[in-house]
Short mmCIF file of C-alpha atoms and ligand atoms in Angstrom, two decimals:
data_model
loop_
_atom_site.label_atom_id
_atom_site.label_comp_id
_atom_site.label_asym_id
_atom_site.label_seq_id
_atom_site.Cartn_x
_atom_site.Cartn_y
_atom_site.Cartn_z
CA UNK D 1 38.50 6.51 -15.19
CA UNK D 2 41.31 6.24 -17.76
CA UNK D 3 41.89 2.58 -17.07
CA UNK D 4 38.23 1.84 -17.76
CA UNK D 5 38.38 3.48 -21.17
CA UNK D 6 41.59 1.78 -22.19
CA UNK D 7 40.38 -1.69 -21.35
CA UNK D 8 37.04 -1.13 -23.07
CA UNK D 9 38.96 -0.71 -26.30
CA UNK D 10 41.22 -3.69 -25.82
CA UNK D 11 38.25 -5.89 -24.85
CA UNK D 12 37.00 -5.70 -28.42
CA UNK D 13 40.08 -7.61 -29.63
CA UNK D 14 39.67 -11.26 -30.60
CA UNK D 15 40.07 -13.54 -27.64
CA UNK D 16 43.61 -14.53 -26.98
CA UNK D 17 44.36 -18.14 -27.94
CA UNK D 18 46.32 -18.59 -24.70
CA UNK D 19 43.27 -17.58 -22.65
CA UNK D 20 41.06 -20.02 -24.55
CA UNK D 21 43.53 -22.83 -23.99
CA UNK D 22 43.76 -22.05 -20.27
CA UNK D 23 39.97 -21.89 -19.88
CA UNK D 24 39.42 -25.17 -21.75
CA UNK D 25 42.03 -26.79 -19.60
CA UNK D 26 40.49 -25.47 -16.39
CA UNK D 27 36.88 -26.32 -17.19
CA UNK D 28 37.01 -29.45 -19.34
CA UNK D 29 34.48 -30.25 -22.07
CA UNK D 30 31.41 -29.86 -19.82
CA UNK D 31 32.52 -26.44 -18.71
CA UNK D 32 33.43 -24.79 -22.00
CA UNK D 33 31.28 -24.31 -25.11
CA UNK D 34 31.87 -22.22 -28.19
CA UNK D 35 29.47 -23.85 -30.62
CA UNK D 36 27.32 -20.92 -31.84
CA UNK D 37 24.16 -23.08 -31.86
CA UNK D 38 24.69 -24.01 -28.22
CA UNK D 39 25.33 -20.41 -27.22
CA UNK D 40 22.48 -18.86 -29.22
CA UNK D 41 19.58 -19.36 -26.74
CA UNK D 42 21.63 -17.69 -24.00
CA UNK D 43 22.60 -14.62 -25.99
CA UNK D 44 19.10 -13.16 -26.37
CA UNK D 45 17.25 -11.77 -23.37
CA UNK D 46 13.86 -13.11 -22.26
CA UNK D 47 12.00 -10.23 -23.87
CA UNK D 48 13.87 -10.65 -27.14
CA UNK D 49 15.13 -7.07 -27.07
CA UNK D 50 18.90 -7.63 -27.17
CA UNK D 51 21.00 -10.28 -28.87
CA UNK D 52 24.57 -10.00 -27.69
CA UNK D 53 27.84 -11.55 -28.76
CA UNK D 54 30.06 -13.88 -26.81
CA UNK D 55 33.09 -15.85 -27.92
CA UNK D 56 32.29 -18.74 -25.59
CA UNK D 57 30.13 -19.83 -22.67
CA UNK D 58 31.93 -20.90 -19.50
CA UNK D 59 30.12 -23.31 -17.19
CA UNK D 60 32.11 -23.77 -13.99
CA UNK D 61 30.74 -26.08 -11.34
CA UNK D 62 32.61 -24.80 -8.30
CA UNK D 63 33.27 -21.39 -6.81
CA UNK D 64 37.01 -22.17 -7.05
CA UNK D 65 36.62 -22.49 -10.81
CA UNK D 66 34.79 -19.16 -10.93
CA UNK D 67 37.70 -17.53 -9.10
CA UNK D 68 40.21 -19.09 -11.50
CA UNK D 69 38.17 -17.87 -14.50
CA UNK D 70 38.05 -14.32 -13.16
CA UNK D 71 41.81 -14.31 -12.52
CA UNK D 72 42.51 -15.48 -16.08
CA UNK D 73 40.10 -12.97 -17.59
CA UNK D 74 41.42 -10.11 -15.47
CA UNK D 75 44.94 -10.88 -16.64
CA UNK D 76 43.79 -10.85 -20.27
CA UNK D 77 41.41 -7.88 -19.87
CA UNK D 78 38.49 -9.94 -21.21
CA UNK D 79 35.03 -9.13 -19.80
CA UNK D 80 32.64 -11.63 -18.23
CA UNK D 81 28.85 -11.58 -18.33
CA UNK D 82 27.41 -13.66 -15.48
CA UNK D 83 24.14 -15.42 -16.19
CA UNK D 84 21.67 -17.59 -14.28
CA UNK D 85 18.23 -18.34 -15.72
CA UNK D 86 18.40 -15.46 -18.23
CA UNK D 87 15.08 -14.03 -17.05
CA UNK D 88 16.23 -10.42 -16.68
CA UNK D 89 13.60 -7.89 -17.75
CA UNK D 90 16.28 -5.33 -18.62
CA UNK D 91 18.80 -7.40 -20.62
CA UNK D 92 21.05 -7.52 -17.57
CA UNK D 93 22.32 -11.06 -18.15
CA UNK D 94 23.23 -11.07 -21.84
CA UNK D 95 26.24 -9.40 -23.46
CA UNK D 96 25.78 -6.21 -25.45
CA UNK D 97 25.48 -6.19 -29.21
CA UNK D 98 29.03 -4.92 -29.66
CA UNK D 99 30.71 -6.93 -26.91
CA UNK D 100 33.34 -9.59 -27.24
CA UNK D 101 32.67 -11.01 -23.82
CA UNK D 102 32.60 -14.44 -22.29
CA UNK D 103 29.28 -15.65 -20.97
CA UNK D 104 29.71 -17.01 -17.45
CA UNK D 105 26.86 -19.41 -16.76
CA UNK D 106 26.38 -20.18 -13.08
CA UNK D 107 23.77 -22.86 -13.69
CA UNK D 108 26.03 -25.79 -12.77
CA UNK D 109 26.66 -24.29 -9.34
CA UNK D 110 23.33 -25.70 -8.22
CA UNK D 111 23.85 -27.30 -4.84
CA UNK D 112 21.84 -26.58 -1.74
CA UNK D 113 24.89 -26.71 0.52
CA UNK D 114 23.05 -26.70 3.83
CA UNK D 115 19.64 -26.08 5.39
CA UNK D 116 19.62 -25.28 9.08
CA UNK D 117 16.16 -25.70 10.60
CA UNK D 118 17.33 -24.40 14.00
CA UNK D 119 18.62 -21.13 12.63
CA UNK D 120 16.06 -21.09 9.77
CA UNK D 121 18.54 -20.51 7.01
CA UNK D 122 19.71 -22.13 3.80
CA UNK D 123 23.13 -21.87 2.19
CA UNK D 124 22.63 -22.28 -1.54
CA UNK D 125 24.72 -21.88 -4.64
CA UNK D 126 24.08 -19.27 -7.29
CA UNK D 127 22.68 -21.66 -9.90
CA UNK D 128 19.93 -23.13 -7.71
CA UNK D 129 16.57 -22.49 -9.38
CA UNK D 130 14.09 -20.66 -7.13
CA UNK D 131 11.40 -23.38 -7.41
CA UNK D 132 13.99 -26.00 -6.38
CA UNK D 133 14.81 -23.98 -3.28
CA UNK D 134 11.08 -23.77 -2.51
CA UNK D 135 10.91 -27.59 -2.71
CA UNK D 136 14.06 -28.13 -0.65
CA UNK D 137 12.75 -25.84 2.11
CA UNK D 138 9.28 -27.44 2.03
CA UNK D 139 10.86 -30.88 2.46
CA UNK D 140 12.08 -29.85 5.93
CA UNK D 141 8.98 -27.90 6.98
CA UNK D 142 10.28 -24.47 6.02
CA UNK D 143 9.65 -21.92 3.30
CA UNK D 144 11.71 -19.49 1.28
CA UNK D 145 9.11 -16.73 1.04
CA UNK D 146 10.07 -14.98 -2.18
CA UNK D 147 8.17 -15.93 -5.30
CA UNK D 148 7.73 -14.64 -8.82
CA UNK D 149 6.46 -15.71 -12.23
CA UNK D 150 9.88 -16.89 -13.43
CA UNK D 151 10.43 -19.16 -10.39
CA UNK D 152 10.92 -22.22 -12.62
CA UNK D 153 14.04 -20.77 -14.22
CA UNK D 154 15.27 -17.75 -12.21
CA UNK D 155 18.33 -18.63 -10.12
CA UNK D 156 19.46 -17.51 -6.68
CA UNK D 157 22.52 -15.71 -8.06
CA UNK D 158 20.34 -13.62 -10.36
CA UNK D 159 17.78 -12.97 -7.65
CA UNK D 160 20.50 -11.76 -5.29
CA UNK D 161 22.27 -9.75 -7.98
CA UNK D 162 19.07 -7.93 -8.97
CA UNK D 163 17.64 -7.61 -5.45
CA UNK D 164 14.53 -9.33 -6.80
CA UNK D 165 11.14 -8.57 -5.32
CA UNK D 166 8.15 -10.58 -6.52
CA UNK D 167 4.75 -11.00 -4.96
CA UNK D 168 5.45 -11.50 -1.24
CA UNK D 169 7.50 -8.37 -0.56
CA UNK D 170 4.69 -6.83 1.45
CA UNK D 171 5.46 -9.09 4.35
CA UNK D 172 8.90 -10.58 3.71
CA UNK D 173 10.78 -7.82 1.88
CA UNK D 174 13.03 -8.08 -1.19
CA UNK D 175 16.20 -10.14 -1.51
CA UNK D 176 17.98 -7.50 0.57
CA UNK D 177 15.90 -8.54 3.56
CA UNK D 178 16.13 -12.26 2.85
CA UNK D 179 19.85 -12.53 2.06
CA UNK D 180 21.94 -12.79 5.21
CA UNK D 181 25.30 -13.07 3.48
CA UNK D 182 26.91 -13.83 0.15
CA UNK D 183 29.95 -15.58 -1.20
CA UNK D 184 31.35 -13.88 -4.29
CA UNK D 185 34.35 -13.65 -6.54
CA UNK D 186 35.53 -10.08 -6.89
CA UNK D 187 36.97 -8.50 -10.04
CA UNK D 188 40.58 -9.44 -9.18
CA UNK D 189 39.64 -13.06 -8.50
CA UNK D 190 39.62 -12.67 -4.69
CA UNK D 191 36.95 -14.71 -2.92
CA UNK D 192 34.71 -12.83 -0.52
CA UNK D 193 32.97 -15.06 2.02
CA UNK D 194 30.17 -13.68 4.18
CA UNK D 195 28.12 -16.87 4.38
CA UNK D 196 28.46 -17.07 8.18
CA UNK D 197 25.66 -14.49 8.27
CA UNK D 198 26.54 -13.07 11.67
CA UNK D 199 23.55 -11.41 13.35
CA UNK D 200 25.82 -8.57 14.44
CA UNK D 201 28.81 -7.48 12.41
CA UNK D 202 30.14 -3.95 12.23
CA UNK D 203 33.38 -4.41 10.33
CA UNK D 204 32.69 -1.39 8.18
CA UNK D 205 30.78 -1.20 4.93
CA UNK D 206 28.21 -3.91 4.33
CA UNK D 207 29.84 -5.72 1.42
CA UNK D 208 27.06 -8.29 1.14
CA UNK D 209 24.51 -5.52 0.68
CA UNK D 210 26.77 -3.83 -1.87
CA UNK D 211 26.80 -7.01 -3.96
CA UNK D 212 23.03 -7.46 -3.68
CA UNK D 213 21.45 -5.54 -6.55
CA UNK D 214 24.86 -4.84 -8.15
CA UNK D 215 23.80 -6.76 -11.28
CA UNK D 216 27.14 -8.59 -11.41
CA UNK D 217 29.02 -5.34 -12.04
CA UNK D 218 31.16 -5.61 -8.91
CA UNK D 219 31.74 -9.35 -8.72
CA UNK D 220 30.14 -12.71 -9.30
CA UNK D 221 27.87 -14.05 -6.57
CA UNK D 222 28.58 -17.78 -6.17
CA UNK D 223 26.42 -18.61 -3.12
CA UNK D 224 24.16 -16.99 -0.53
CA UNK D 225 22.85 -17.61 2.94
CA UNK D 226 19.11 -17.05 2.86
CA UNK D 227 16.53 -16.56 5.57
CA UNK D 228 13.78 -19.19 5.77
CA UNK D 229 10.30 -18.88 7.29
CA UNK D 230 8.17 -21.53 8.94
CA UNK D 231 6.11 -23.54 6.46
CA UNK D 232 2.65 -22.22 5.68
CA UNK D 233 -0.03 -23.89 7.78
CA UNK D 234 -2.95 -22.53 5.79
CA UNK D 235 -3.47 -19.89 3.17
CA UNK D 236 -6.53 -18.08 1.88
CA UNK D 237 -6.52 -16.60 -1.59
CA UNK D 238 -9.17 -14.27 -3.00
CA UNK D 239 -9.84 -12.62 -6.33
CA UNK D 240 -11.57 -9.27 -5.98
CA UNK D 241 -13.33 -7.08 -8.55
CA UNK D 242 -12.84 -3.34 -8.00
CA UNK D 243 -13.90 -0.04 -9.52
CA UNK D 244 -10.72 1.99 -9.02
CA UNK D 245 -7.11 1.74 -7.81
CA UNK D 246 -7.91 4.01 -4.84
CA UNK D 247 -10.45 1.42 -3.67
CA UNK D 248 -7.77 -1.25 -3.98
CA UNK D 249 -5.47 0.61 -1.61
CA UNK D 250 -8.32 1.27 0.84
CA UNK D 251 -9.11 -2.45 0.72
CA UNK D 252 -5.48 -3.38 1.43
CA UNK D 253 -5.38 -1.11 4.49
CA UNK D 254 -8.70 -2.51 5.70
CA UNK D 255 -7.44 -6.10 5.32
CA UNK D 256 -4.25 -5.26 7.16
CA UNK D 257 -6.29 -3.88 10.04
CA UNK D 258 -8.43 -7.03 10.10
CA UNK D 259 -5.75 -9.67 9.52
CA UNK D 260 -2.49 -8.02 10.54
CA UNK D 261 0.64 -9.27 8.85
CA UNK D 262 -1.12 -12.42 7.64
CA UNK D 263 -1.76 -10.41 4.46
CA UNK D 264 1.33 -11.13 2.43
CA UNK D 265 0.22 -10.78 -1.17
CA UNK D 266 -1.80 -7.95 -2.69
CA UNK D 267 -1.49 -7.62 -6.44
CA UNK D 268 -3.37 -5.13 -8.60
CA UNK D 269 -4.53 -6.31 -12.02
CA UNK D 270 -6.38 -4.19 -14.59
CA UNK D 271 -8.99 -5.68 -16.92
CA UNK D 272 -6.61 -5.41 -19.88
CA UNK D 273 -3.95 -7.56 -18.19
CA UNK D 274 -6.47 -10.27 -17.37
CA UNK D 275 -7.72 -10.09 -20.95
CA UNK D 276 -4.20 -10.65 -22.35
CA UNK D 277 -3.67 -13.67 -20.11
CA UNK D 278 -7.02 -15.20 -21.04
CA UNK D 279 -6.26 -14.64 -24.72
CA UNK D 280 -2.72 -16.00 -24.80
CA UNK D 281 -2.22 -18.44 -21.94
CA UNK D 282 -3.89 -21.81 -22.45
CA UNK D 283 -6.12 -23.25 -19.74
CA UNK D 284 -6.89 -19.94 -17.97
CA UNK D 285 -10.34 -18.66 -17.01
CA UNK D 286 -11.68 -15.53 -15.32
CA UNK D 287 -12.45 -16.07 -11.62
CA UNK D 288 -15.42 -13.65 -11.53
CA UNK D 289 -18.51 -13.56 -13.74
CA UNK D 290 -18.81 -9.79 -14.11
CA UNK D 291 -16.44 -7.37 -15.83
CA UNK D 292 -14.47 -5.13 -13.47
CA UNK D 293 -11.99 -2.45 -14.52
CA UNK D 294 -9.59 -3.51 -11.77
CA UNK D 295 -8.92 -6.65 -9.78
CA UNK D 296 -6.90 -7.51 -6.71
CA UNK D 297 -5.37 -10.87 -5.91
CA UNK D 298 -5.09 -11.21 -2.16
CA UNK D 299 -3.24 -13.86 -0.21
CA UNK D 300 -3.37 -14.28 3.57
CA UNK D 301 -1.15 -16.85 5.19
CA UNK D 302 -1.03 -18.41 8.64
CA UNK D 303 2.06 -20.25 9.70
CA UNK D 304 0.26 -22.23 12.41
CA UNK D 305 -3.46 -22.18 13.27
CA UNK D 306 -5.86 -20.42 12.84
CA UNK D 307 -6.84 -20.66 9.19
CA UNK D 308 -6.99 -17.09 7.81
CA UNK D 309 -9.85 -18.04 5.43
CA UNK D 310 -12.64 -17.05 7.80
CA UNK D 311 -11.12 -13.71 8.70
CA UNK D 312 -10.48 -12.90 5.04
CA UNK D 313 -14.03 -13.87 4.07
CA UNK D 314 -15.48 -11.68 6.84
CA UNK D 315 -13.30 -8.71 5.94
CA UNK D 316 -14.17 -9.01 2.24
CA UNK D 317 -17.88 -9.36 3.09
CA UNK D 318 -17.72 -6.12 5.08
CA UNK D 319 -15.87 -4.39 2.23
CA UNK D 320 -18.58 -5.54 -0.19
CA UNK D 321 -21.32 -4.25 2.10
CA UNK D 322 -19.49 -0.92 2.38
CA UNK D 323 -19.40 -0.65 -1.43
CA UNK D 324 -15.60 -0.70 -1.53
CA UNK D 325 -15.46 -3.96 -3.42
CA UNK D 326 -17.55 -4.87 -6.46
CA UNK D 327 -17.36 -8.64 -6.19
CA UNK D 328 -15.03 -11.23 -4.67
CA UNK D 329 -14.42 -14.95 -4.67
CA UNK D 330 -12.34 -17.01 -2.26
CA UNK D 331 -10.37 -19.91 -3.70
CA UNK D 332 -12.22 -23.04 -2.60
CA UNK D 333 -9.17 -25.28 -2.92
CA UNK D 334 -5.41 -25.18 -3.34
CA UNK D 335 -6.07 -25.86 -7.00
CA UNK D 336 -8.23 -22.74 -7.32
CA UNK D 337 -5.61 -20.74 -5.46
CA UNK D 338 -2.97 -21.99 -7.89
CA UNK D 339 -5.15 -20.96 -10.82
CA UNK D 340 -5.66 -17.45 -9.42
CA UNK D 341 -1.92 -17.05 -8.99
CA UNK D 342 -1.26 -18.44 -12.44
CA UNK D 343 -3.38 -15.65 -13.91
CA UNK D 344 -1.30 -13.06 -12.13
CA UNK D 345 2.05 -14.66 -12.83
CA UNK D 346 1.29 -15.03 -16.55
CA UNK D 347 0.77 -11.34 -17.25
CA UNK D 348 4.31 -10.80 -18.57
CA UNK D 349 3.87 -13.84 -20.82
CA UNK D 350 0.49 -12.55 -22.07
CA UNK D 351 1.99 -9.15 -22.86
CA UNK D 352 4.91 -10.71 -24.68
CA UNK D 353 2.56 -12.79 -26.83
CA UNK D 354 0.39 -9.77 -27.59
CA UNK D 355 3.18 -7.75 -29.17
CA UNK D 356 5.73 -5.05 -28.43
CA UNK D 357 5.45 -2.74 -25.48
CA UNK D 358 7.41 -0.15 -23.56
CA UNK D 359 8.03 -1.51 -20.07
CA UNK D 360 8.23 0.67 -17.00
CA UNK D 361 8.88 -0.71 -13.54
CA UNK D 362 8.16 2.29 -11.37
CA UNK D 363 7.67 3.01 -7.71
CA UNK D 364 6.20 5.89 -5.74
CA UNK D 365 5.16 6.35 -2.15
CA UNK D 366 2.30 3.85 -1.82
CA UNK D 367 -0.32 6.52 -1.08
CA UNK D 368 0.55 8.37 -4.31
CA UNK D 369 0.17 5.36 -6.59
CA UNK D 370 -3.63 5.24 -7.12
CA UNK D 371 -3.74 8.84 -8.37
CA UNK D 372 -0.71 8.22 -10.56
CA UNK D 373 -2.39 5.21 -12.14
CA UNK D 374 -5.36 7.32 -13.23
CA UNK D 375 -3.46 10.51 -14.14
CA UNK D 376 -0.54 8.72 -15.79
CA UNK D 377 -2.82 6.59 -17.97
CA UNK D 378 -4.79 9.67 -19.05
CA UNK D 379 -1.59 11.58 -19.85
CA UNK D 380 -0.10 8.70 -21.87
CA UNK D 381 -3.41 8.22 -23.71
CA UNK D 382 -3.45 11.93 -24.61
CA UNK D 383 0.17 12.08 -25.77
CA UNK D 384 0.35 8.72 -27.55
CA UNK D 385 -3.05 7.92 -29.05
CA UNK D 386 -3.94 4.27 -29.67
CA UNK D 387 -1.42 2.91 -27.17
CA UNK D 388 -2.72 0.81 -24.28
CA UNK D 389 -1.56 1.26 -20.72
CA UNK D 390 -1.20 -2.09 -18.97
CA UNK D 391 -0.41 -1.11 -15.38
CA UNK D 392 -0.29 -3.92 -12.85
CA UNK D 393 1.62 -5.35 -9.96
CA UNK D 394 2.71 -4.78 -6.45
CA UNK D 395 0.45 -1.97 -5.25
CA UNK D 396 1.21 -2.60 -1.59
CA UNK D 397 4.91 -1.94 -2.31
CA UNK D 398 4.13 1.21 -4.33
CA UNK D 399 5.58 -0.67 -7.34
CA UNK D 400 3.60 -0.89 -10.56
CA UNK D 401 4.64 -2.21 -13.96
CA UNK D 402 3.31 0.75 -15.93
CA UNK D 403 3.67 -0.85 -19.34
CA UNK D 404 2.47 0.70 -22.57
CA UNK D 405 1.44 -1.61 -25.38
CA UNK D 406 2.11 -0.58 -28.97
CA UNK D 407 -0.81 0.50 -31.16
CA UNK D 408 -2.02 -2.18 -33.55
CA UNK D 409 -0.43 -0.23 -36.42
CA UNK D 410 3.00 -1.12 -34.96
CA UNK D 411 2.37 -4.77 -35.72
CA UNK D 412 3.72 -4.42 -39.26
CA UNK D 413 7.15 -3.36 -38.02
CA UNK D 414 7.54 -3.95 -34.29
CA UNK D 415 11.31 -3.40 -34.39
CA UNK D 416 10.81 0.10 -35.80
CA UNK D 417 8.22 0.90 -33.12
CA UNK D 418 10.55 -0.32 -30.36
CA UNK D 419 13.50 1.64 -31.72
CA UNK D 420 11.72 4.88 -32.62
CA UNK D 421 8.42 5.29 -30.77
CA UNK D 422 8.88 3.38 -27.52
CA UNK D 423 11.80 5.51 -26.22
CA UNK D 424 9.65 8.66 -26.38
CA UNK D 425 6.92 6.93 -24.38
CA UNK D 426 9.48 5.74 -21.87
CA UNK D 427 10.88 9.24 -21.38
CA UNK D 428 7.34 10.59 -20.98
CA UNK D 429 6.39 8.01 -18.33
CA UNK D 430 9.69 8.31 -16.48
CA UNK D 431 9.35 12.10 -16.41
CA UNK D 432 5.94 11.74 -14.75
CA UNK D 433 7.49 9.41 -12.17
CA UNK D 434 10.55 11.58 -11.58
CA UNK D 435 8.35 14.65 -11.10
CA UNK D 436 6.63 12.80 -8.25
CA UNK D 437 9.92 11.76 -6.65
CA UNK D 438 9.65 8.11 -7.67
CA UNK D 439 12.03 5.48 -9.02
CA UNK D 440 12.27 4.34 -12.65
CA UNK D 441 13.42 0.90 -11.57
CA UNK D 442 11.67 -0.54 -8.55
CA UNK D 443 12.60 -4.19 -8.95
CA UNK D 444 13.96 -5.14 -12.38
CA UNK D 445 17.23 -3.24 -12.14
CA UNK D 446 18.93 -1.16 -14.82
CA UNK D 447 20.68 -3.74 -17.04
CA UNK D 448 21.23 -2.47 -20.57
CA UNK D 449 17.74 -1.22 -21.23
CA UNK D 450 17.49 1.46 -18.54
CA UNK D 451 20.99 2.90 -18.57
CA UNK D 452 20.10 5.88 -20.73
CA UNK D 453 17.22 6.80 -18.48
CA UNK D 454 19.26 6.31 -15.32
CA UNK D 455 21.84 8.64 -16.79
CA UNK D 456 19.24 11.19 -17.85
CA UNK D 457 17.29 11.28 -14.59
CA UNK D 458 19.74 10.50 -11.78
CA UNK D 459 21.05 13.31 -9.70
CA UNK D 460 24.84 13.82 -9.89
CA UNK D 461 25.36 12.65 -6.31
CA UNK D 462 23.83 9.24 -6.94
CA UNK D 463 25.67 8.80 -10.25
CA UNK D 464 28.93 9.86 -8.67
CA UNK D 465 28.64 7.24 -5.95
CA UNK D 466 27.72 4.50 -8.43
CA UNK D 467 30.68 5.35 -10.62
CA UNK D 468 33.13 5.66 -7.76
CA UNK D 469 32.17 2.25 -6.40
CA UNK D 470 32.37 0.63 -9.82
CA UNK D 471 35.73 2.25 -10.56
CA UNK D 472 37.16 1.17 -7.22
CA UNK D 473 35.99 -2.44 -7.30
CA UNK D 474 36.26 -3.18 -11.01
CA UNK D 475 38.92 -0.83 -12.40
CA UNK D 476 39.35 -2.95 -15.55
CA UNK D 477 35.60 -2.92 -16.23
CA UNK D 478 35.46 -6.66 -16.83
CA UNK D 479 32.46 -7.40 -14.59
CA UNK D 480 29.29 -7.35 -16.67
CA UNK D 481 30.32 -4.21 -18.59
CA UNK D 482 27.65 -2.09 -20.21
CA UNK D 483 25.16 -2.78 -17.41
CA UNK D 484 23.88 -0.53 -14.65
CA UNK D 485 26.66 2.02 -14.14
CA UNK D 486 26.99 4.67 -16.84
CA UNK D 487 30.67 5.43 -17.32
CA UNK D 488 32.13 8.88 -16.71
CA UNK D 489 32.55 9.68 -20.40
CA UNK D 490 28.80 9.28 -20.88
CA UNK D 491 28.28 12.59 -19.07
CA UNK D 492 25.95 13.34 -16.18
CA UNK D 493 22.69 13.80 -18.00
CA UNK D 494 22.29 17.19 -16.31
C1 LIG C 1 5.83 -9.19 -12.62
O1 LIG C 1 5.55 -8.57 -11.59
C2 LIG C 1 7.20 -9.08 -13.20
O2 LIG C 1 5.01 -9.95 -13.18
C3 LIG C 1 7.18 -8.69 -14.68
O3 LIG C 1 7.98 -8.22 -12.47
C4 LIG C 1 6.61 -7.35 -14.93
O4 LIG C 1 6.17 -7.79 -17.22
C5 LIG C 1 6.44 -6.95 -16.38
O5 LIG C 1 6.57 -5.75 -16.68
ZN1 LIG C 2 7.00 -7.42 -10.70
#
């Protein structure tokens, strides 16, 4: 790992004038910006936790330009930080505070190159915004079935690079299942092209899968071939009031028995999360009259006939009669359905508006999650009085955002709370998860914010593999340095 260390030092040098001149020449005025005011919004992460430094922002509009940029930067030993919509939850797409990197915006690579309705696939560039892909697929009677709150700004390159999940994983899987092949520029500037998406291909390691979820640390994804589904014929959406997380999981299993794989969304929402949304997000209202400690948002989808509404209503009616469910309402229109989903998708926004919090994106075997929700919240409440556990999300995937909101006393100095108190809470929560064999990053990745914890809790075998792959594919450490892979000199955490 000597080469990695050496280049880390040289990367802190001011950017070479010759490199700047070559990049300006390559990209033209639209593709190169170094005005600090223009860069500023892209240097702070969505949560406002990290403000990094970059000498310039590069905005190529072709994959060839990306390859030329990487070659120039590799020759000069200058690191690149790829960025799409800058919606990372772990500061994965902004430079570090001490970096002298170049920001590589992929947002101008925003073409839908091809949609094939016979093969049900779309070839799209990295900068295509998720909602735009949804529209492009809908226009030809198809659907890209991955969705999340940030769909209006998150880009395909970021979704691939973080193996994004979202709210439809239950049926359609994460980006790993939906990405059939990628095109990428590797750390030496070589272009890797796997867009043909061959159904069978055993030429060794699966390079596409290696690049998915690599957080830009092994190369820059410039395009992807994605799997499409038939358009939705009809959907039924329900908001359910529940007494306990264990009831929520029983309800999910019951609905799956009644409706099969039509059930594609099942999100768990505690009263506190709904409260934050109602308080901070304009135009929202509670779907149910009564107060329930827990809620589930359920979506059942039929691609052709029959409409799943009747089956969902019957199954919920039976669950009510059995005492499993406290109350439930079916969306009476697409507009209602949209409002239910807006409540769920605005939770992160509501939390952000409420104040600082320690975020934990954890997963466990699904069956273990209800008990963890109760026991974990009690343990956190005991150890850190006055904090508020806001645990919500993708129960059917065993993935919950087990966030802990700061006590109101932190309001006077949120930065101090985040720097001094939040890390102790994070270690406490992650220890509970690790003791149960779970993951401390189910869908948001590691980025900058979870590296310490990855290092502390990963077993040496996993860390060794991560480091070996990084060292082999990016020996100069110029691909999104400071993210995901802890370097050898940081120890093993054991
Ligand atoms: C979600 O499921 C996102 O809404 C964000 O993954 C989770 O705010 C969070 O912790
Ligand atoms: Zn989530």
